[in-house]
Amino acid sequence: MSGCIKSGEFDKDKDYFGDKATFTGARNVHVSYHKSYKVLTLGEQDRPAQTFVLLQCGAPKPALTGDLAKAPIIDVPVKRVAASSTTQIPVFHTLGALDSIVGVNQIEQIYRGPAREALEARHISSYGSSRMQIDTEKIISLKPDAVLAASSEVGEFKQVQSAGIPVLQDLDYLESTPLARAEWMKAYGILLNKEGAATKSFDSIAERYAEVAKKAKNAADKPSVLVGQETKGQWYVPGADSYMIKFMTDAGASDVMAQAVKGNGATPTDAEVVFKYGSKADFWLNGNYMSMTTWHGKDDALKQNPRYANLSAFKHGNVWNPSKRTAPDTGNDFWQSGIVQPDVVLADLTYIFHPDLMKGYTPYYYTKLS
């Protein structure tokens, strides 16, 4: 139901949520449905859970018991949202709900495209200069129905929570597969009463992803790949169960460090170890993702670390970075819309590793370092 129940028209026997969402891959979000409210749980697998009661607007408060009696209640569909992560913007854009966003952390970090232009046209407020510097009074003045926070920021929103504004953790980054991350769009659909649209969008993404993965599975070979970059003697290596390694596997490649690091996150590893095992990798990807400036050529990479010249992938011109959709005054769209377009990311990677399987394709996010 997209609107509120009119006064005097509440029916206790009516199911007000015709479209319902279910999660098939995401581990850190769960929803249960009741006649006039739904219960959204965030973080139940990898983090202490947050639970929220989402009450259909205009419905009377239900009789809640146990832990639910203490859970914050949010009227849905939400109409005013403060978004703390740039990854949230493409989801609202996809669901046709950008008008619900009344504040963002740093609008200058949003990729300059239709979504940012729409927000700027409405003079949307920025309430922070970084993730750790947030103007809580400004957020409170926006009177949002809810704040969507990157997990690391939740502690910064204590004052906002004390003002009675619910703060929801965005934990998509904890998911271990690209599709599980994208499936978090259903969580926003739940808040917006747009479960049908969110599910339809996700199902289309999953179908396209499967089609590309099927192509890559038929590849005659599996090239080796080195992922990441050196920073102050450390190399952040994606774990064997991480979404990035899943991308590589589904694109028909093999990460040279995948078995050396466990878990689903990126682990700082002695750069000497990585240079040793990664020196002969066929491809090197995402070498520029932690840099403040974009590499425009090999010279830029060598200025950061001359030892990159010893990498086989560097010597043979097989260095690719997801920097095609970025600019000095904007964020990198790969880390934004790429979260909800894993099918496109997979197509890029499959083209890089197996161009013969993707004839006529032009990479959307990735560009080759010249």
Short mmCIF file of C-alpha atoms in Angstrom, two decimals:
data_model
loop_
_atom_site.label_atom_id
_atom_site.label_comp_id
_atom_site.label_asym_id
_atom_site.label_seq_id
_atom_site.Cartn_x
_atom_site.Cartn_y
_atom_site.Cartn_z
CA MET A 1 0.00 0.00 0.00
CA SER A 2 1.60 3.26 -1.13
CA GLY A 3 -0.48 5.72 0.90
CA CYS A 4 -1.89 6.01 4.41
CA ILE A 5 -5.04 4.39 5.73
CA LYS A 6 -7.74 7.03 5.96
CA SER A 7 -9.23 7.87 9.33
CA GLY A 8 -11.92 5.40 10.33
CA GLU A 9 -11.12 2.95 7.50
CA PHE A 10 -8.69 0.61 9.28
CA ASP A 11 -9.67 -3.06 8.93
CA LYS A 12 -7.92 -5.33 11.42
CA ASP A 13 -8.52 -8.38 9.19
CA LYS A 14 -7.08 -6.84 6.03
CA ASP A 15 -3.56 -7.64 4.79
CA TYR A 16 -2.13 -4.22 3.93
CA PHE A 17 0.99 -5.63 2.28
CA GLY A 18 -0.01 -7.30 -0.96
CA ASP A 19 3.58 -7.49 -2.21
CA LYS A 20 6.01 -9.25 0.09
CA ALA A 21 9.78 -9.60 -0.09
CA THR A 22 11.88 -12.64 0.71
CA PHE A 23 15.67 -12.81 0.87
CA THR A 24 17.38 -15.71 -0.88
CA GLY A 25 21.05 -14.77 -0.59
CA ALA A 26 21.49 -11.83 1.79
CA ARG A 27 22.41 -13.04 5.29
CA ASN A 28 22.12 -9.84 7.27
CA VAL A 29 18.54 -8.77 6.64
CA HIS A 30 15.22 -10.47 7.38
CA VAL A 31 11.57 -9.46 7.27
CA SER A 32 8.35 -10.98 8.60
CA TYR A 33 4.88 -9.78 7.68
CA HIS A 34 1.75 -9.24 9.75
CA LYS A 35 -1.60 -7.71 8.79
CA SER A 36 -0.73 -4.04 9.33
CA TYR A 37 2.95 -4.11 10.20
CA LYS A 38 6.18 -5.84 9.26
CA VAL A 39 9.26 -6.59 11.32
CA LEU A 40 12.62 -5.74 9.75
CA THR A 41 15.76 -7.21 11.30
CA LEU A 42 19.23 -6.05 10.27
CA GLY A 43 22.52 -7.74 11.12
CA GLU A 44 21.27 -11.01 12.56
CA GLN A 45 24.10 -13.13 11.10
CA ASP A 46 27.33 -11.12 11.34
CA ARG A 47 26.43 -8.26 13.69
CA PRO A 48 24.16 -7.70 16.72
CA ALA A 49 20.68 -7.41 15.32
CA GLN A 50 18.62 -4.25 15.03
CA THR A 51 14.86 -4.77 14.91
CA PHE A 52 12.27 -2.28 13.66
CA VAL A 53 8.48 -2.45 13.50
CA LEU A 54 7.29 -0.95 10.21
CA LEU A 55 3.69 0.13 10.71
CA GLN A 56 1.39 0.87 7.80
CA CYS A 57 0.71 4.60 7.94
CA GLY A 58 -2.68 5.29 9.51
CA ALA A 59 -2.92 1.93 11.29
CA PRO A 60 -3.19 1.85 15.09
CA LYS A 61 -0.15 0.71 17.04
CA PRO A 62 -0.33 -3.08 17.43
CA ALA A 63 -0.05 -4.89 20.74
CA LEU A 64 3.63 -5.87 20.78
CA THR A 65 5.26 -8.18 23.30
CA GLY A 66 8.77 -9.32 24.19
CA ASP A 67 11.63 -7.63 22.35
CA LEU A 68 9.22 -6.07 19.86
CA ALA A 69 7.68 -4.00 22.63
CA LYS A 70 10.94 -2.02 22.78
CA ALA A 71 11.59 -1.88 19.03
CA PRO A 72 11.43 1.50 17.26
CA ILE A 73 8.27 1.96 15.19
CA ILE A 74 8.52 3.52 11.73
CA ASP A 75 5.48 4.47 9.69
CA VAL A 76 5.65 3.14 6.14
CA PRO A 77 5.95 4.02 3.41
CA VAL A 78 8.75 6.28 4.62
CA LYS A 79 8.56 9.70 3.01
CA ARG A 80 11.64 11.45 4.42
CA VAL A 81 14.99 9.62 4.51
CA ALA A 82 18.53 10.76 5.32
CA ALA A 83 21.01 8.68 3.30
CA SER A 84 24.53 8.29 4.66
CA SER A 85 26.15 6.19 1.94
CA THR A 86 26.50 6.93 -1.76
CA THR A 87 25.59 3.28 -2.44
CA GLN A 88 22.05 3.99 -1.25
CA ILE A 89 21.33 6.64 -3.87
CA PRO A 90 21.21 4.29 -6.91
CA VAL A 91 18.72 2.05 -5.09
CA PHE A 92 16.30 4.91 -4.47
CA HIS A 93 16.80 5.99 -8.08
CA THR A 94 16.06 2.47 -9.33
CA LEU A 95 12.89 2.31 -7.21
CA GLY A 96 11.72 5.74 -8.37
CA ALA A 97 11.95 7.08 -4.83
CA LEU A 98 14.60 9.83 -4.98
CA ASP A 99 11.95 12.27 -3.76
CA SER A 100 12.06 10.45 -0.42
CA ILE A 101 15.66 11.56 0.21
CA VAL A 102 15.81 14.80 2.19
CA GLY A 103 19.48 14.72 3.18
CA VAL A 104 22.77 13.07 2.24
CA ASN A 105 26.15 12.87 3.94
CA GLN A 106 28.30 14.38 1.18
CA ILE A 107 26.48 15.22 -2.04
CA GLU A 108 29.80 15.98 -3.77
CA GLN A 109 30.74 12.31 -3.37
CA ILE A 110 27.73 11.17 -5.40
CA TYR A 111 28.54 10.39 -9.03
CA ARG A 112 27.48 13.21 -11.32
CA GLY A 113 24.61 11.60 -13.17
CA PRO A 114 20.80 11.78 -13.27
CA ALA A 115 20.40 10.87 -9.59
CA ARG A 116 22.75 13.59 -8.34
CA GLU A 117 21.27 16.13 -10.74
CA ALA A 118 17.80 15.33 -9.40
CA LEU A 119 18.99 15.79 -5.80
CA GLU A 120 20.76 19.06 -6.60
CA ALA A 121 17.66 20.36 -8.38
CA ARG A 122 15.79 19.91 -5.10
CA HIS A 123 18.62 21.59 -3.14
CA ILE A 124 19.06 18.53 -0.94
CA SER A 125 21.12 19.24 2.18
CA SER A 126 24.49 17.68 2.98
CA TYR A 127 24.88 16.99 6.67
CA GLY A 128 28.50 15.87 6.83
CA SER A 129 32.01 16.59 5.59
CA SER A 130 33.07 12.97 6.09
CA ARG A 131 31.76 9.76 7.66
CA MET A 132 33.22 10.80 10.99
CA GLN A 133 32.15 14.46 10.89
CA ILE A 134 28.38 14.58 10.89
CA ASP A 135 26.19 17.56 11.74
CA THR A 136 23.63 15.80 13.92
CA GLU A 137 21.64 18.97 14.58
CA LYS A 138 21.19 19.42 10.84
CA ILE A 139 19.93 15.86 10.49
CA ILE A 140 17.41 16.41 13.29
CA SER A 141 16.24 19.63 11.64
CA LEU A 142 15.46 17.67 8.45
CA LYS A 143 12.89 15.64 10.43
CA PRO A 144 13.57 12.36 8.60
CA ASP A 145 11.39 9.31 9.18
CA ALA A 146 14.60 7.29 9.23
CA VAL A 147 18.36 7.60 8.78
CA LEU A 148 20.20 4.97 6.74
CA ALA A 149 23.71 4.72 8.19
CA ALA A 150 26.85 2.95 7.12
CA SER A 151 27.54 0.62 10.03
CA SER A 152 30.69 2.44 11.13
CA GLU A 153 28.62 5.58 11.56
CA VAL A 154 25.92 4.28 13.90
CA GLY A 155 27.76 5.49 16.99
CA GLU A 156 27.93 8.97 15.50
CA PHE A 157 24.14 9.10 15.41
CA LYS A 158 23.51 8.68 19.15
CA GLN A 159 22.17 12.22 19.39
CA VAL A 160 19.87 11.58 16.43
CA GLN A 161 18.56 8.40 18.04
CA SER A 162 18.02 10.27 21.31
CA ALA A 163 15.80 12.67 19.38
CA GLY A 164 13.55 9.73 18.51
CA ILE A 165 14.74 9.28 14.91
CA PRO A 166 15.40 5.63 13.95
CA VAL A 167 18.88 4.90 12.58
CA LEU A 168 19.12 1.76 10.43
CA GLN A 169 22.42 0.01 9.70
CA ASP A 170 23.24 -0.53 6.04
CA LEU A 171 25.13 -3.83 6.13
CA ASP A 172 25.16 -4.79 2.47
CA TYR A 173 28.97 -4.66 2.54
CA LEU A 174 29.02 -7.67 4.89
CA GLU A 175 27.45 -9.91 2.27
CA SER A 176 29.81 -12.33 0.55
CA THR A 177 28.40 -12.38 -2.98
CA PRO A 178 27.62 -9.61 -5.48
CA LEU A 179 23.99 -10.70 -5.78
CA ALA A 180 23.52 -10.78 -2.00
CA ARG A 181 24.74 -7.19 -1.86
CA ALA A 182 22.36 -6.17 -4.61
CA GLU A 183 19.49 -7.98 -2.86
CA TRP A 184 19.60 -5.31 -0.17
CA MET A 185 17.52 -3.18 -2.54
CA LYS A 186 14.61 -5.23 -1.20
CA ALA A 187 15.26 -3.80 2.28
CA TYR A 188 14.70 -0.30 0.90
CA GLY A 189 11.68 -1.58 -0.98
CA ILE A 190 10.30 -2.79 2.37
CA LEU A 191 10.72 0.69 3.88
CA LEU A 192 9.06 2.28 0.86
CA ASN A 193 6.28 -0.31 0.47
CA LYS A 194 7.78 -1.02 -2.94
CA GLU A 195 8.55 -4.70 -2.46
CA GLY A 196 7.09 -5.58 -5.85
CA ALA A 197 9.30 -3.14 -7.73
CA ALA A 198 12.40 -4.09 -5.73
CA THR A 199 11.87 -7.81 -6.27
CA LYS A 200 11.22 -7.37 -9.98
CA SER A 201 14.36 -5.28 -10.38
CA PHE A 202 16.51 -7.73 -8.42
CA ASP A 203 15.17 -10.76 -10.28
CA SER A 204 16.08 -9.11 -13.59
CA ILE A 205 19.60 -8.38 -12.30
CA ALA A 206 20.03 -11.96 -11.09
CA GLU A 207 18.83 -13.34 -14.43
CA ARG A 208 21.27 -11.20 -16.42
CA TYR A 209 24.08 -12.08 -14.00
CA ALA A 210 23.40 -15.80 -14.50
CA GLU A 211 23.48 -15.40 -18.28
CA VAL A 212 26.94 -13.81 -18.21
CA ALA A 213 28.25 -16.32 -15.66
CA LYS A 214 27.06 -19.15 -17.93
CA LYS A 215 29.13 -17.70 -20.78
CA ALA A 216 32.23 -17.41 -18.60
CA LYS A 217 31.81 -20.97 -17.35
CA ASN A 218 32.40 -22.17 -20.91
CA ALA A 219 35.77 -20.40 -21.17
CA ALA A 220 38.63 -22.61 -22.28
CA ASP A 221 41.04 -21.22 -19.69
CA LYS A 222 41.03 -19.43 -16.35
CA PRO A 223 43.55 -16.58 -16.25
CA SER A 224 45.15 -15.67 -12.93
CA VAL A 225 44.33 -12.31 -11.35
CA LEU A 226 45.90 -10.07 -8.74
CA VAL A 227 43.47 -7.69 -7.01
CA GLY A 228 44.16 -4.50 -5.04
CA GLN A 229 47.15 -2.28 -4.38
CA GLU A 230 50.03 -1.65 -2.01
CA THR A 231 49.57 1.02 0.65
CA LYS A 232 52.29 1.74 3.22
CA GLY A 233 53.75 -1.75 3.02
CA GLN A 234 50.36 -3.47 3.16
CA TRP A 235 48.22 -4.97 0.42
CA TYR A 236 44.52 -5.31 1.13
CA VAL A 237 43.72 -8.79 -0.16
CA PRO A 238 40.09 -9.89 -0.64
CA GLY A 239 39.32 -13.05 1.32
CA ALA A 240 38.45 -16.37 -0.28
CA ASP A 241 34.78 -15.90 0.63
CA SER A 242 34.52 -12.25 -0.42
CA TYR A 243 32.19 -10.84 -3.03
CA MET A 244 35.19 -9.73 -5.12
CA ILE A 245 36.53 -13.29 -5.35
CA LYS A 246 33.03 -14.45 -6.29
CA PHE A 247 33.11 -11.91 -9.12
CA MET A 248 36.44 -13.30 -10.35
CA THR A 249 35.26 -16.90 -10.15
CA ASP A 250 32.00 -16.17 -11.97
CA ALA A 251 33.92 -14.26 -14.66
CA GLY A 252 36.06 -17.31 -15.36
CA ALA A 253 39.26 -16.26 -13.59
CA SER A 254 41.28 -17.32 -10.55
CA ASP A 255 42.61 -14.92 -7.91
CA VAL A 256 46.24 -15.71 -7.04
CA MET A 257 45.77 -14.81 -3.36
CA ALA A 258 42.30 -16.28 -2.80
CA GLN A 259 43.48 -19.28 -0.80
CA ALA A 260 45.97 -17.27 1.25
CA VAL A 261 43.34 -15.12 2.98
CA LYS A 262 40.12 -16.43 4.52
CA GLY A 263 36.89 -14.62 5.28
CA ASN A 264 34.68 -12.29 3.27
CA GLY A 265 36.50 -9.00 3.86
CA ALA A 266 39.77 -7.44 2.70
CA THR A 267 42.72 -8.32 4.92
CA PRO A 268 45.91 -6.22 5.14
CA THR A 269 48.74 -8.50 4.05
CA ASP A 270 52.48 -7.93 3.90
CA ALA A 271 53.11 -6.44 0.45
CA GLU A 272 56.23 -8.58 0.07
CA VAL A 273 54.09 -11.71 0.18
CA VAL A 274 51.70 -10.33 -2.43
CA PHE A 275 54.48 -9.21 -4.76
CA LYS A 276 55.94 -12.71 -4.51
CA TYR A 277 52.75 -14.60 -5.33
CA GLY A 278 51.20 -12.00 -7.60
CA SER A 279 54.19 -11.17 -9.77
CA LYS A 280 53.21 -13.70 -12.44
CA ALA A 281 49.44 -13.06 -12.46
CA ASP A 282 47.99 -12.63 -15.95
CA PHE A 283 45.87 -9.64 -14.92
CA TRP A 284 45.98 -6.96 -12.24
CA LEU A 285 42.69 -5.33 -11.26
CA ASN A 286 41.59 -2.53 -8.94
CA GLY A 287 45.13 -1.30 -8.35
CA ASN A 288 43.91 2.27 -8.11
CA TYR A 289 40.82 1.88 -5.96
CA MET A 290 42.33 3.23 -2.71
CA SER A 291 44.15 6.16 -4.29
CA MET A 292 42.88 9.71 -3.90
CA THR A 293 43.66 10.41 -7.56
CA THR A 294 42.88 8.40 -10.67
CA TRP A 295 45.72 6.80 -12.59
CA HIS A 296 45.65 8.07 -16.16
CA GLY A 297 48.60 5.97 -17.30
CA LYS A 298 51.35 3.63 -16.19
CA ASP A 299 53.53 6.54 -15.08
CA ASP A 300 50.96 7.45 -12.42
CA ALA A 301 51.08 3.91 -11.05
CA LEU A 302 54.88 3.86 -11.00
CA LYS A 303 54.97 7.17 -9.12
CA GLN A 304 53.04 5.44 -6.35
CA ASN A 305 55.26 2.37 -6.35
CA PRO A 306 58.06 1.67 -8.89
CA ARG A 307 57.85 -2.04 -8.05
CA TYR A 308 54.60 -2.32 -9.97
CA ALA A 309 56.82 -2.47 -13.08
CA ASN A 310 57.90 -5.96 -12.00
CA LEU A 311 54.38 -7.36 -12.22
CA SER A 312 53.83 -9.53 -15.29
CA ALA A 313 50.37 -8.02 -15.83
CA PHE A 314 51.92 -4.54 -15.80
CA LYS A 315 54.58 -5.54 -18.32
CA HIS A 316 52.03 -7.04 -20.69
CA GLY A 317 49.47 -4.22 -20.43
CA ASN A 318 46.84 -6.21 -18.57
CA VAL A 319 46.05 -3.65 -15.87
CA TRP A 320 42.40 -2.65 -15.50
CA ASN A 321 40.74 -0.26 -13.05
CA PRO A 322 37.06 0.59 -12.45
CA SER A 323 37.69 4.28 -13.10
CA LYS A 324 35.76 4.85 -16.32
CA ARG A 325 32.88 6.59 -14.55
CA THR A 326 34.60 9.11 -12.31
CA ALA A 327 35.68 12.76 -12.33
CA PRO A 328 37.60 15.17 -10.04
CA ASP A 329 34.39 16.69 -8.60
CA THR A 330 32.49 13.48 -8.12
CA GLY A 331 32.60 10.01 -6.64
CA ASN A 332 33.40 6.80 -8.50
CA ASP A 333 30.21 5.29 -9.87
CA PHE A 334 31.67 1.77 -9.65
CA TRP A 335 31.37 1.93 -5.85
CA GLN A 336 27.84 3.33 -6.16
CA SER A 337 25.68 1.96 -8.97
CA GLY A 338 28.04 -1.00 -9.27
CA ILE A 339 26.52 -2.35 -6.06
CA VAL A 340 23.09 -2.62 -7.69
CA GLN A 341 24.42 -3.56 -11.13
CA PRO A 342 26.56 -6.64 -10.40
CA ASP A 343 25.46 -8.04 -13.76
CA VAL A 344 27.18 -5.14 -15.50
CA VAL A 345 30.32 -5.50 -13.38
CA LEU A 346 30.42 -9.21 -14.22
CA ALA A 347 30.04 -8.42 -17.92
CA ASP A 348 32.99 -6.02 -17.68
CA LEU A 349 35.16 -8.63 -15.97
CA THR A 350 34.19 -11.38 -18.39
CA TYR A 351 35.09 -9.09 -21.27
CA ILE A 352 38.49 -8.40 -19.68
CA PHE A 353 39.34 -12.07 -19.11
CA HIS A 354 37.56 -13.58 -22.13
CA PRO A 355 36.95 -10.93 -24.82
CA ASP A 356 36.14 -13.67 -27.33
CA LEU A 357 33.02 -14.48 -25.28
CA MET A 358 31.84 -10.86 -25.19
CA LYS A 359 32.25 -9.72 -28.79
CA GLY A 360 30.80 -6.27 -29.41
CA TYR A 361 30.70 -5.44 -25.69
CA THR A 362 32.11 -2.16 -24.31
CA PRO A 363 33.07 -2.07 -20.62
CA TYR A 364 30.87 0.20 -18.54
CA TYR A 365 33.00 0.66 -15.40
CA TYR A 366 36.45 -0.68 -16.22
CA THR A 367 39.15 0.92 -18.33
CA LYS A 368 42.56 -0.38 -19.35
CA LEU A 369 45.62 1.40 -18.00
CA SER A 370 47.60 2.65 -20.98
#
